[in-house]
Coordinates of C-alpha atoms and ligand atoms in Angstrom, one line a residue:
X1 CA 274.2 59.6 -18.2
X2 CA 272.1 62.0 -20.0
X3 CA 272.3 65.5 -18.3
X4 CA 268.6 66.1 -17.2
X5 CA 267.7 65.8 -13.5
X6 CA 266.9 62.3 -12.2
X7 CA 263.6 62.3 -10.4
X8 CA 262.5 58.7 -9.7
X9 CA 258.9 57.8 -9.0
X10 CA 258.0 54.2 -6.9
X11 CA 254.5 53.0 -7.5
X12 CA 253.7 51.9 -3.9
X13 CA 250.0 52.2 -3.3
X14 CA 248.2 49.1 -4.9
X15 CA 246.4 46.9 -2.1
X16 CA 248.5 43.5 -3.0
X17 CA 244.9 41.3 -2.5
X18 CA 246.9 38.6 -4.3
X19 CA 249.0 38.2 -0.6
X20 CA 245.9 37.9 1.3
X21 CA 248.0 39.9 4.1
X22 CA 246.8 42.8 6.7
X23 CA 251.0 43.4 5.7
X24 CA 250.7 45.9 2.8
X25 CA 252.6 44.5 -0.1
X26 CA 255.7 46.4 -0.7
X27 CA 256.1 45.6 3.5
X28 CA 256.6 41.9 2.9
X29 CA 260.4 41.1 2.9
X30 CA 263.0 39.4 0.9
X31 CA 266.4 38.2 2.3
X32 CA 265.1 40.6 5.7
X33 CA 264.6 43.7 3.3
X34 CA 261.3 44.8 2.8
X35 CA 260.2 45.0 -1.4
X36 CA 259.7 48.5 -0.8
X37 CA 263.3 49.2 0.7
X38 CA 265.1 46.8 -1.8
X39 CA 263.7 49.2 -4.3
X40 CA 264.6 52.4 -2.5
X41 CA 268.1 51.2 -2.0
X42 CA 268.7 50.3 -5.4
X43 CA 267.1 53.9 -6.7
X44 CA 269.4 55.9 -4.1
X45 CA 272.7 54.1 -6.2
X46 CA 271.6 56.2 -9.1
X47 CA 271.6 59.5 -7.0
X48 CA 268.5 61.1 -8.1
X49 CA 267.5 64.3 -6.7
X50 CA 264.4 62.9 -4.8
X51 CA 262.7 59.8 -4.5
X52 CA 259.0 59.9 -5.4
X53 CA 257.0 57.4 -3.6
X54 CA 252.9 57.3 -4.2
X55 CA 251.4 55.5 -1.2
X56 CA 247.8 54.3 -0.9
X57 CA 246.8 51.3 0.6
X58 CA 248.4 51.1 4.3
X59 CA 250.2 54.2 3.7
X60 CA 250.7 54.9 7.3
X61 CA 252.4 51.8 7.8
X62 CA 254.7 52.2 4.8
X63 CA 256.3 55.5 5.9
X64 CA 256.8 54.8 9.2
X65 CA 258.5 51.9 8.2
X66 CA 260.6 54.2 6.5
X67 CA 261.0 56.6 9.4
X68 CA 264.3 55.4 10.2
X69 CA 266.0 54.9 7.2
X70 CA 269.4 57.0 6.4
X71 CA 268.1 58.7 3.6
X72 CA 265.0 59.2 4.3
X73 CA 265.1 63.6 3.5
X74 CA 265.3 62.2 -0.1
X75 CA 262.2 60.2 0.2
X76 CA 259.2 62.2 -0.9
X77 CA 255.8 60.5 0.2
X78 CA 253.1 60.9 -2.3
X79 CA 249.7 60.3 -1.6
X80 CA 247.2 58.5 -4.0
X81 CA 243.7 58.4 -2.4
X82 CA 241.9 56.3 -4.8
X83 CA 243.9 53.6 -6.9
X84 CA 243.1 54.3 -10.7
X85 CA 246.0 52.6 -12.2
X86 CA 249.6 52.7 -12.5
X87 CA 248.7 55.5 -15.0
X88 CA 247.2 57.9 -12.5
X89 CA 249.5 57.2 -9.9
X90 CA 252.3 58.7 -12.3
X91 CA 250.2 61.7 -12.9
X92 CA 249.8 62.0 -9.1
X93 CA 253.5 62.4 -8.7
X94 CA 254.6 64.6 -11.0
X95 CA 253.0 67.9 -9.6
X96 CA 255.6 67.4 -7.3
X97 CA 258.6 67.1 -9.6
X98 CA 259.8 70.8 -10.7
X99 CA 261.7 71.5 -13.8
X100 CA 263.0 69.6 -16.4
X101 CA 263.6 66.4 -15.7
X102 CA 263.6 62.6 -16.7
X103 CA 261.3 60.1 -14.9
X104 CA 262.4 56.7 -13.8
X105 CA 259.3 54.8 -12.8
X106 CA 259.6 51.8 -10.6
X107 CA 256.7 49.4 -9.4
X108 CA 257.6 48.6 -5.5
X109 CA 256.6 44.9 -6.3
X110 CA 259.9 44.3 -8.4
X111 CA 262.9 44.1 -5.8
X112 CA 265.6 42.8 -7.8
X113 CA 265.9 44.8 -10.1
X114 CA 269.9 46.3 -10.5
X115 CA 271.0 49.8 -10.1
X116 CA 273.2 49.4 -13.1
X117 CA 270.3 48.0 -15.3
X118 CA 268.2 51.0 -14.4
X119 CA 271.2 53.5 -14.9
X120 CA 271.9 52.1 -18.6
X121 CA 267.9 53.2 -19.1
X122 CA 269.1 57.0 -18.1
X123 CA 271.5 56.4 -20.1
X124 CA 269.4 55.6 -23.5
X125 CA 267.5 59.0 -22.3
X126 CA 270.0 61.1 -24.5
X127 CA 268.7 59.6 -27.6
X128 CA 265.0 59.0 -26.6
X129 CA 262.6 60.2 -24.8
X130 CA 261.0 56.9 -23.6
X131 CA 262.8 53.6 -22.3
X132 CA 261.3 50.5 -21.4
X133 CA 262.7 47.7 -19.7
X134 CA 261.4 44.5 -21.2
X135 CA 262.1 40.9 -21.2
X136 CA 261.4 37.7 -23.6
X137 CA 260.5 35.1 -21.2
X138 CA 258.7 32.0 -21.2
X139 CA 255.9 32.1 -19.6
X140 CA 254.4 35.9 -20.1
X141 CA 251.0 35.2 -18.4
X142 CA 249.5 38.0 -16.5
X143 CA 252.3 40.6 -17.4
X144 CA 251.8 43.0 -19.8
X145 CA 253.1 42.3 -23.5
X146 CA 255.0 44.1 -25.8
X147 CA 253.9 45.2 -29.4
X148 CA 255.9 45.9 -32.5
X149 CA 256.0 46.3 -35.9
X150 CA 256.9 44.4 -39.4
X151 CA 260.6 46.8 -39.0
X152 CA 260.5 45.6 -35.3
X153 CA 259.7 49.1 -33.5
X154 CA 257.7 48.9 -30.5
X155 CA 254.2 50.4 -31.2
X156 CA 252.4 50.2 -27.3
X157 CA 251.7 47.7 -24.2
X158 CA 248.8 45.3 -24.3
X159 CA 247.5 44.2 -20.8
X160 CA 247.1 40.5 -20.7
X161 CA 243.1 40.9 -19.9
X162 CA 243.0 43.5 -22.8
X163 CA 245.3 41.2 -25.2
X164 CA 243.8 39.4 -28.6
X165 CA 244.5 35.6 -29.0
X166 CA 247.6 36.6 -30.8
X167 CA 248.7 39.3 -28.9
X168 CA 248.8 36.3 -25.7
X169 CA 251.5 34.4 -27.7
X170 CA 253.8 37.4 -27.7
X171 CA 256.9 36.1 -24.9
X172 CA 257.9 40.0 -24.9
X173 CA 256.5 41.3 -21.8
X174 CA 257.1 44.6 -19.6
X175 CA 259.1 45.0 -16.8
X176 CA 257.3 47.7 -15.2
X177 CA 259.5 49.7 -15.2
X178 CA 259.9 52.7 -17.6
X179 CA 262.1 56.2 -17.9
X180 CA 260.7 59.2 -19.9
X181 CA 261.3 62.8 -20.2
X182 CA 259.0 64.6 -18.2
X183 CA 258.1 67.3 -20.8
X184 CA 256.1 64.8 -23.2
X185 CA 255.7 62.3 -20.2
X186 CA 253.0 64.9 -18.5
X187 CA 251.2 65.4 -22.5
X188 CA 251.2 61.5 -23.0
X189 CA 249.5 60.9 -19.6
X190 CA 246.8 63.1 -20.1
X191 CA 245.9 61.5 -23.0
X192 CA 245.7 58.1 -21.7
X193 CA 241.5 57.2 -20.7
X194 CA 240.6 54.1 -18.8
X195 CA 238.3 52.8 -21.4
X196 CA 240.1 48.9 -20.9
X197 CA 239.0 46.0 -19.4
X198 CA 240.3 47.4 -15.9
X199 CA 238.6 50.4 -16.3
X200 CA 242.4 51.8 -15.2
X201 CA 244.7 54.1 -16.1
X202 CA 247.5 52.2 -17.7
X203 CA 250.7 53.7 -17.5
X204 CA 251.3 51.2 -20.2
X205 CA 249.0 53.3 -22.8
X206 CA 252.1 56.1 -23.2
X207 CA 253.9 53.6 -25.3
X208 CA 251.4 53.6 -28.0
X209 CA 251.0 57.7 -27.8
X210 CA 254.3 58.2 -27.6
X211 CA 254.9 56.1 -30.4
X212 CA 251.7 57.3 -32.5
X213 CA 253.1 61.4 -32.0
X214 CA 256.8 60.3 -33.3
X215 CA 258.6 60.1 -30.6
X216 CA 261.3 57.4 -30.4
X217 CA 261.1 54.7 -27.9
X218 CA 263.9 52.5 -26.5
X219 CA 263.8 48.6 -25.2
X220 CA 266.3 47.0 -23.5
X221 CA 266.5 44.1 -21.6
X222 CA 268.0 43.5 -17.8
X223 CA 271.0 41.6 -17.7
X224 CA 269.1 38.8 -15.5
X225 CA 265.7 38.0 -16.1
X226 CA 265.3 37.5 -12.7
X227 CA 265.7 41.1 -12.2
X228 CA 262.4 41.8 -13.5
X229 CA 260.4 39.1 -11.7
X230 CA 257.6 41.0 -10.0
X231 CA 256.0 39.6 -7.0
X232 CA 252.0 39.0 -6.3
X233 CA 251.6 36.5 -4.4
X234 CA 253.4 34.8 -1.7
X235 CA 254.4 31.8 -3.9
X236 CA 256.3 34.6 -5.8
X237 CA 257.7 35.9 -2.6
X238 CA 259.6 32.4 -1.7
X239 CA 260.5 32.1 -5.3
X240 CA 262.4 35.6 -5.6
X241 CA 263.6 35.1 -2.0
X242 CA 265.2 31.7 -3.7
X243 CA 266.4 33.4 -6.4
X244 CA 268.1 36.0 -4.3
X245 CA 269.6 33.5 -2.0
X246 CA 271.3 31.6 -5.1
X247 CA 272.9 35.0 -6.0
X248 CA 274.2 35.7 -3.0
X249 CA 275.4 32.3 -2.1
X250 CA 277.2 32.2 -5.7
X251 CA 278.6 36.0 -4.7
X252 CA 279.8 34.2 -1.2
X253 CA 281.7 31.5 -2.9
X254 CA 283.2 33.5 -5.9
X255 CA 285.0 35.5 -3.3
X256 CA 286.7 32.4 -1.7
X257 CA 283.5 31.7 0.9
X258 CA 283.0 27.7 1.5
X259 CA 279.4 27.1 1.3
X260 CA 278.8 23.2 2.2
X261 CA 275.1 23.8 0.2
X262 CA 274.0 27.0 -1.4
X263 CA 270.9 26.4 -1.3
X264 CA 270.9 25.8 2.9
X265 CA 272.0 29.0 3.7
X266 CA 270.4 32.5 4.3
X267 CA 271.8 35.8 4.1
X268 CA 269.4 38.6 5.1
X269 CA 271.2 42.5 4.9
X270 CA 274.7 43.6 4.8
X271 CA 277.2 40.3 5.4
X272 CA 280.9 40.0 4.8
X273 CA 282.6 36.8 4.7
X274 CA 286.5 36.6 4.6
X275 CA 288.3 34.0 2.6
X276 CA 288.6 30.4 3.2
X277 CA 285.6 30.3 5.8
X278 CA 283.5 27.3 5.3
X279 CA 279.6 27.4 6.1
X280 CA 277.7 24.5 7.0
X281 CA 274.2 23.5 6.5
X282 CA 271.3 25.7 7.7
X283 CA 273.1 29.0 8.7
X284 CA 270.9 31.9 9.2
X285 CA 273.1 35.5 9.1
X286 CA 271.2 38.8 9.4
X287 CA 273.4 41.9 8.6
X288 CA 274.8 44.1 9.6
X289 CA 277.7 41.4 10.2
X290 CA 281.4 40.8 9.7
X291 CA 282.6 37.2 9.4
X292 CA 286.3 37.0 9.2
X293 CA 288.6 34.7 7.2
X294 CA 289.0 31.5 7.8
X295 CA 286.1 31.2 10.4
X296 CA 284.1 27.6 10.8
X297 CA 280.5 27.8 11.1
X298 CA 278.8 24.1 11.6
X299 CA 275.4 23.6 10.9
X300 CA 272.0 25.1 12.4
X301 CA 274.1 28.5 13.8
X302 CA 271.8 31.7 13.5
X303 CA 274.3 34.9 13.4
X304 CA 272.6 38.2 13.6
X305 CA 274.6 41.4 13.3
X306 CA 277.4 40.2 15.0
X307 CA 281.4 40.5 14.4
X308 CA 283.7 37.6 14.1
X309 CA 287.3 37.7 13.8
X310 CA 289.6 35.3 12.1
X311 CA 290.0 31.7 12.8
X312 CA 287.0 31.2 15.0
X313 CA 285.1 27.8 15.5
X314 CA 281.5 28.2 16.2
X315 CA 279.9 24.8 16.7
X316 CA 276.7 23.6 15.7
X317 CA 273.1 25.2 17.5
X318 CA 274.5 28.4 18.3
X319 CA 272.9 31.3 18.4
X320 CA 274.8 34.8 18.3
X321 CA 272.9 38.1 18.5
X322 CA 274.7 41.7 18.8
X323 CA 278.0 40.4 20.3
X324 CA 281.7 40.7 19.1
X325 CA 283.8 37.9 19.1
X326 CA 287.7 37.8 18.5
X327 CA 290.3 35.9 16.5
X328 CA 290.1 32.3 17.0
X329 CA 287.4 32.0 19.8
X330 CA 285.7 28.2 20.0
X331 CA 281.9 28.5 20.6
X332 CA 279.7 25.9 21.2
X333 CA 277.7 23.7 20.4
X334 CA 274.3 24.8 21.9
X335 CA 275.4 28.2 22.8
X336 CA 273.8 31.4 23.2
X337 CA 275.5 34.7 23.1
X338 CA 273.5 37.4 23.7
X339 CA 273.6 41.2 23.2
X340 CA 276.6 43.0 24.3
X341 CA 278.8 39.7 25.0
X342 CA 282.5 40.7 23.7
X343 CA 284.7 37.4 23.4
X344 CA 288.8 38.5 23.2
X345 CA 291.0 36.4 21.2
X346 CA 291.1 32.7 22.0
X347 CA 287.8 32.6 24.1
X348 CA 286.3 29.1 24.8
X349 CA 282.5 29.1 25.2
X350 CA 281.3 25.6 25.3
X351 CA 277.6 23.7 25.2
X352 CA 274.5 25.5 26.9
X353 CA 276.3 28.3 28.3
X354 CA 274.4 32.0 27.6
X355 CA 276.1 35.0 28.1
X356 CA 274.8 38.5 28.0
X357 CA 276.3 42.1 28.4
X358 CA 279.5 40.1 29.0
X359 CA 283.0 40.7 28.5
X360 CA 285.9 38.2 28.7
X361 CA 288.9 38.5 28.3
X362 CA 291.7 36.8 26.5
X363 CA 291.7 33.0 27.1
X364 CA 289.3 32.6 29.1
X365 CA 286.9 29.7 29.6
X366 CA 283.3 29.0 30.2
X367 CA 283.0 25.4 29.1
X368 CA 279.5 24.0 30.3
X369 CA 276.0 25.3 31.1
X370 CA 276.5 28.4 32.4
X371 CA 275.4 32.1 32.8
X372 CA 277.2 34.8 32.5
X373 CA 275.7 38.4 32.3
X374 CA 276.1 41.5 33.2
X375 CA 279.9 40.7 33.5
X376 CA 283.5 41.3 32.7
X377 CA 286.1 38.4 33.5
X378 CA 289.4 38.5 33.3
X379 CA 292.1 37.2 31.3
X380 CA 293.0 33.2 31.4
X381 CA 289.8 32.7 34.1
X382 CA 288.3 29.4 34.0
X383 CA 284.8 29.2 34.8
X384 CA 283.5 25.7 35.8
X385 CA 280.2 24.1 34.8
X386 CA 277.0 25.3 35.8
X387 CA 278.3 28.6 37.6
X388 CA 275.6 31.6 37.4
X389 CA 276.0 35.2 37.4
X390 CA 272.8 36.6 39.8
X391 CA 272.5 39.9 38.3
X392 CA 268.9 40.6 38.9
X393 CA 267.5 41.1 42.4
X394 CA 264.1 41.5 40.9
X395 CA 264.3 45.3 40.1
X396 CA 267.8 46.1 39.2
X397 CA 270.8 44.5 36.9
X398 CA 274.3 44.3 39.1
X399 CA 277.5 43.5 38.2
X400 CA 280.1 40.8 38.8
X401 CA 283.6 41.7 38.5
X402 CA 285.8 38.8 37.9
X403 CA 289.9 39.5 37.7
X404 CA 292.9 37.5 35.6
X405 CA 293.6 33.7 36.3
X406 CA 290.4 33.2 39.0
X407 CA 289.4 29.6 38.7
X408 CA 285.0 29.8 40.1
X409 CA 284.5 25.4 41.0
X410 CA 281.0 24.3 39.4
X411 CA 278.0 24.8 40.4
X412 CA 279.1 28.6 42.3
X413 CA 276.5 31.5 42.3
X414 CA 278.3 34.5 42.3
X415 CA 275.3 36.9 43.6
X416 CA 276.0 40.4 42.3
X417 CA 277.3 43.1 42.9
X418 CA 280.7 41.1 43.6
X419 CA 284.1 41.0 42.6
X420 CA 286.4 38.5 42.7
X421 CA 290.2 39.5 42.7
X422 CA 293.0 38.2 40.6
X423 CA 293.8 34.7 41.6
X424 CA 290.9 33.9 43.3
X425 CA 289.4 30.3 43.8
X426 CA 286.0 30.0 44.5
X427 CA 285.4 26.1 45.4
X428 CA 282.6 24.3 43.6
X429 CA 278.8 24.5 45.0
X430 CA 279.7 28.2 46.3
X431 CA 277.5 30.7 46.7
X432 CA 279.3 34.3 46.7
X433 CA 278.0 37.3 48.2
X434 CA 281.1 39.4 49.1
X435 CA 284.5 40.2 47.9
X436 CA 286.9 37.8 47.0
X437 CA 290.7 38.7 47.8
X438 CA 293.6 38.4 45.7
X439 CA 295.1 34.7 45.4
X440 CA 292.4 33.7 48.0
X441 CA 289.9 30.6 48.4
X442 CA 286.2 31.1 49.2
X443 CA 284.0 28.4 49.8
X444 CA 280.6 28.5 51.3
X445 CA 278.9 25.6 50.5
X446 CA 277.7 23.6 54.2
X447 CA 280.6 21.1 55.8
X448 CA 280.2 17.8 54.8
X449 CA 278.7 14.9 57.5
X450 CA 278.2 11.4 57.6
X451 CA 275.8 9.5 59.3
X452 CA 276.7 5.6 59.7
X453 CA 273.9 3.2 59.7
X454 CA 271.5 5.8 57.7
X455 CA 267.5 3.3 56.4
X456 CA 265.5 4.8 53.9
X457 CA 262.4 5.2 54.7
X458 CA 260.5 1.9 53.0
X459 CA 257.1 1.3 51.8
X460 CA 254.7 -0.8 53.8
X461 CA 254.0 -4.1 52.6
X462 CA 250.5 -4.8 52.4
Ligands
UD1_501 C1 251.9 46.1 -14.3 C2 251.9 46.6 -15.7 C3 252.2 45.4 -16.6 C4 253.6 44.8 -16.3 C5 253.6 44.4 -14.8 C6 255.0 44.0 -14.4 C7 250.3 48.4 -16.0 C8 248.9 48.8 -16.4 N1 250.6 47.1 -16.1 O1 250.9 45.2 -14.1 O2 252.3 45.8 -18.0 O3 253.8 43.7 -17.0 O4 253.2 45.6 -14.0 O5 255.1 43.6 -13.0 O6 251.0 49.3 -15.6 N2 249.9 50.9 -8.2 C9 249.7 52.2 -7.7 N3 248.5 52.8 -7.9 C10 247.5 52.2 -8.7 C11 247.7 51.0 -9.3 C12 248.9 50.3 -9.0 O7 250.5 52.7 -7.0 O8 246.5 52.9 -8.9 C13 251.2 50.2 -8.0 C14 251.1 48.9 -7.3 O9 251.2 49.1 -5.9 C15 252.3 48.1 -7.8 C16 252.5 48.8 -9.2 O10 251.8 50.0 -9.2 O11 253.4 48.4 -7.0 C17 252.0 47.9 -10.3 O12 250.6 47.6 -10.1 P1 250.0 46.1 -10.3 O13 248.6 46.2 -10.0 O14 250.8 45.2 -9.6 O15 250.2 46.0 -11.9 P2 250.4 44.6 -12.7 O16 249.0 44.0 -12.9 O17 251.4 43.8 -12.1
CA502 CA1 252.5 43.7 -10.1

């Protein structure tokens, strides 16, 4: 890398009208990640001294979305009041960078784009003292193009609306995304006038100065073109979100994931997979999540920063949200597993039950529609169908205290706070309001009668 400071300036501030959103632009997400962040993230890789970020349009809403973010003291917000171009937003930012310096400009509509792509740019900065990224694509409409001469040296940027016939043929277009030395990069901007069809100031028009006063300029091309695709519209948003997906999916399986269709499956954030787990159709998984090797995940399963361990099963329709589950637990289908439920090894959850703040132990069951919450259960407990934890008298959360090897029948209310000791039975259609001893039965439910001769009532005939 050439030796100069790294200062890196995001062009954020542009109203997106092309979205037709009250969202501003760079606030619209790919794979869960806002545009705006995906570029941040990717800038932070290169360890520049600060991150230069010009804000207009919604700026308010962009930095507080920002507010949380782990490196947010190298975030440096930049107001630009008026939007005169890509051009003057540069020239807005660069009061603020001191020193000598080289400038990596980013537009916040390009998410993504590669750290090491950018960091090869830096690189070129020992020999130049402007870089481009540019691309030769197929369909260049809209983007600005790239000019050069009969010994192939680039010579400027045309904008499409300011481009001649010919100049529209040209497939070489610009990325956006540009690295000079701040020195000439301050004289070159001043030069630039909006005298264009925009009436802007193109950032685009230091390529031609730079080139007209001698100075050598650089191209090079990401290793993806995909890298470069900039989004505008919303169409653009699902197609880069696609793209993204692919990559990640391909990513997944190179490292020994099982993906039943990669292009049925949605990774949003930080996901690990372990080898020789196999993912069904129409999985959902937000990061920050750990999936462990050799897990099973059937179709229609949404998984949001969550831990599994090895060997689990999780059937189809479950949903998993903040919990922790251990090695080989068997989930589902149609379950629900809500923040703060920690499954030991060998747990059975089966179909509709939900839990919630709940912790069970090694082994145990909870095979059919029922709710647990607010709970910690033993190891090897069986819990029978339809049993409820009543943790909320209306105000307050209480807990239910369930020891090893207690079998609750079906269709028990445990009405907290209780506990129930090791041992325990609690006969079905129970509803538990006290303590239950060690190795003892409870049963409340009413003492069954029979009444011989019982009519149902009938209708009258008419
Ligand atoms: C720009 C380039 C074009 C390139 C394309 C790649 C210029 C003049 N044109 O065009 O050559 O092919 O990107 O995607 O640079 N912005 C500000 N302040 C402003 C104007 C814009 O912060 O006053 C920000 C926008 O929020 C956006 C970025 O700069 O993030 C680019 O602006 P946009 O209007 O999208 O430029 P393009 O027409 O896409
Ligand atoms: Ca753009």
């Amino acid at each position: 890398m050439s030796n100069r400071p790294l200062h890196i300036v995001i062009l954020a501030a542009g109203k997106g009208s092309r979205m037709h959103s009250s969202t501003p632009k760079v606030l619209h997400k790919v794979a869960g990640k806002s545009l705006l962040g995906h570029v941040i993230d990717s800038s932070l890789k290169l360890e520049p001294e600060h991150i230069h970020i010009v804000v207009g349009h919604g700026k308010e809403q962009v930095v507080e979305a920002f507010d949380g973010h782990i490196s947010r003291a190298k975030l440096n917000w930049i107001e630009q009041t008026e939007q005169l171009g890509t051009g003057h937003a540069v020239s807005t930012a660069l009061p603020n960078i001191q020193g000598d310096a080289n400038v990596l400009m980013l537009t916040a509509d390009v998410p993504l784009m590669q750290a090491n792509t950018l960091a090869s740019m830096v690189d070129a900065m020992q020999s130049h003292s402007l870089v481009l990224l540019t691309a030769i694509v197929d369909n260049p409409s809209g983007l600005g193009r790239i000019t050069r001469d009969e010994s192939n040296t680039v010579t400027g940027i045309v904008e499409q609306k300011d481009a001649s016939a010919a100049e529209q043929k040209i497939c070489e277009i610009n990325s956006g995304i540009i690295c000079a030395h701040k020195e000439p990069l301050t004289q070159w901007l001043s030069k630039v006038s909006n005298d264009n069809a925009q009436k802007e100031y193109y950032l685009t028009d230091i390529v031609d100065i730079a080139h007209q006063s001698g100075h050598p300029i650089a191209a090079q091309h990401p290793a993806d073109n995909a890298e470069v695709m900039g989004i505008n519209s919303r169409s653009q948003l699902a197609h880069v979100e696609r793209l993204y997906q692919h990559v990640k999916a391909e990513q997944l399986m190179a490292a020994g994931v099982t993906i039943l269709d990669p292009a049925r499956i949605d990774i949003r954030g930080d996901v690990e997979i372990g080898v020789d787990t196999t993912i069904d159709i129409n999985v959902v998984i937000e990061g920050p999540t750990k999936i462990g090797a050799g897990v099973h995940i059937a179709p229609n399963c949404l998984i949001l920063q969550s831990e599994i361990d090895d060997g689990a099963t999780i059937h189809p329709n479950t949903v998993i949200e903040n919990a922790k589950l251990g090695r080989n637990v068997n989930v589902g289908p149609f379950a629900r597993l809500r923040p703060g439920t920690n499954l030991s090894d060998s747990v059975r959850i089966g179909n509709f039950v939900e839990t919630k703040n709940a912790k069970l132990d090694v082994g145990v069951k909870v095979n059919h529609l029922s709710y647990v919450g607010d709970a910690t259960v033993g190891r090897d407990t069986n819990i029978g169908a339809g049993v409820i934890t009543c943790n909320y008298d209306g105000a307050y959360k209480h807990q239910t205290t369930i020891g090893q090897n207690v079998f609750v029948g079906s269709d028990s209310q445990l009405v907290a706070p209780v506990e129930i000791e090791d041992g325990a039975t609690i006969g079905a259609g129970s509803t538990i309001t006290s303590k239950v001893d060690k190795d003892h039965l409870a049963i409340s439910r009413a003492k069954q009668r029979q009444i011989s001769g019982w009519q149902r009532p009938k209708k009258e005939s008419k």
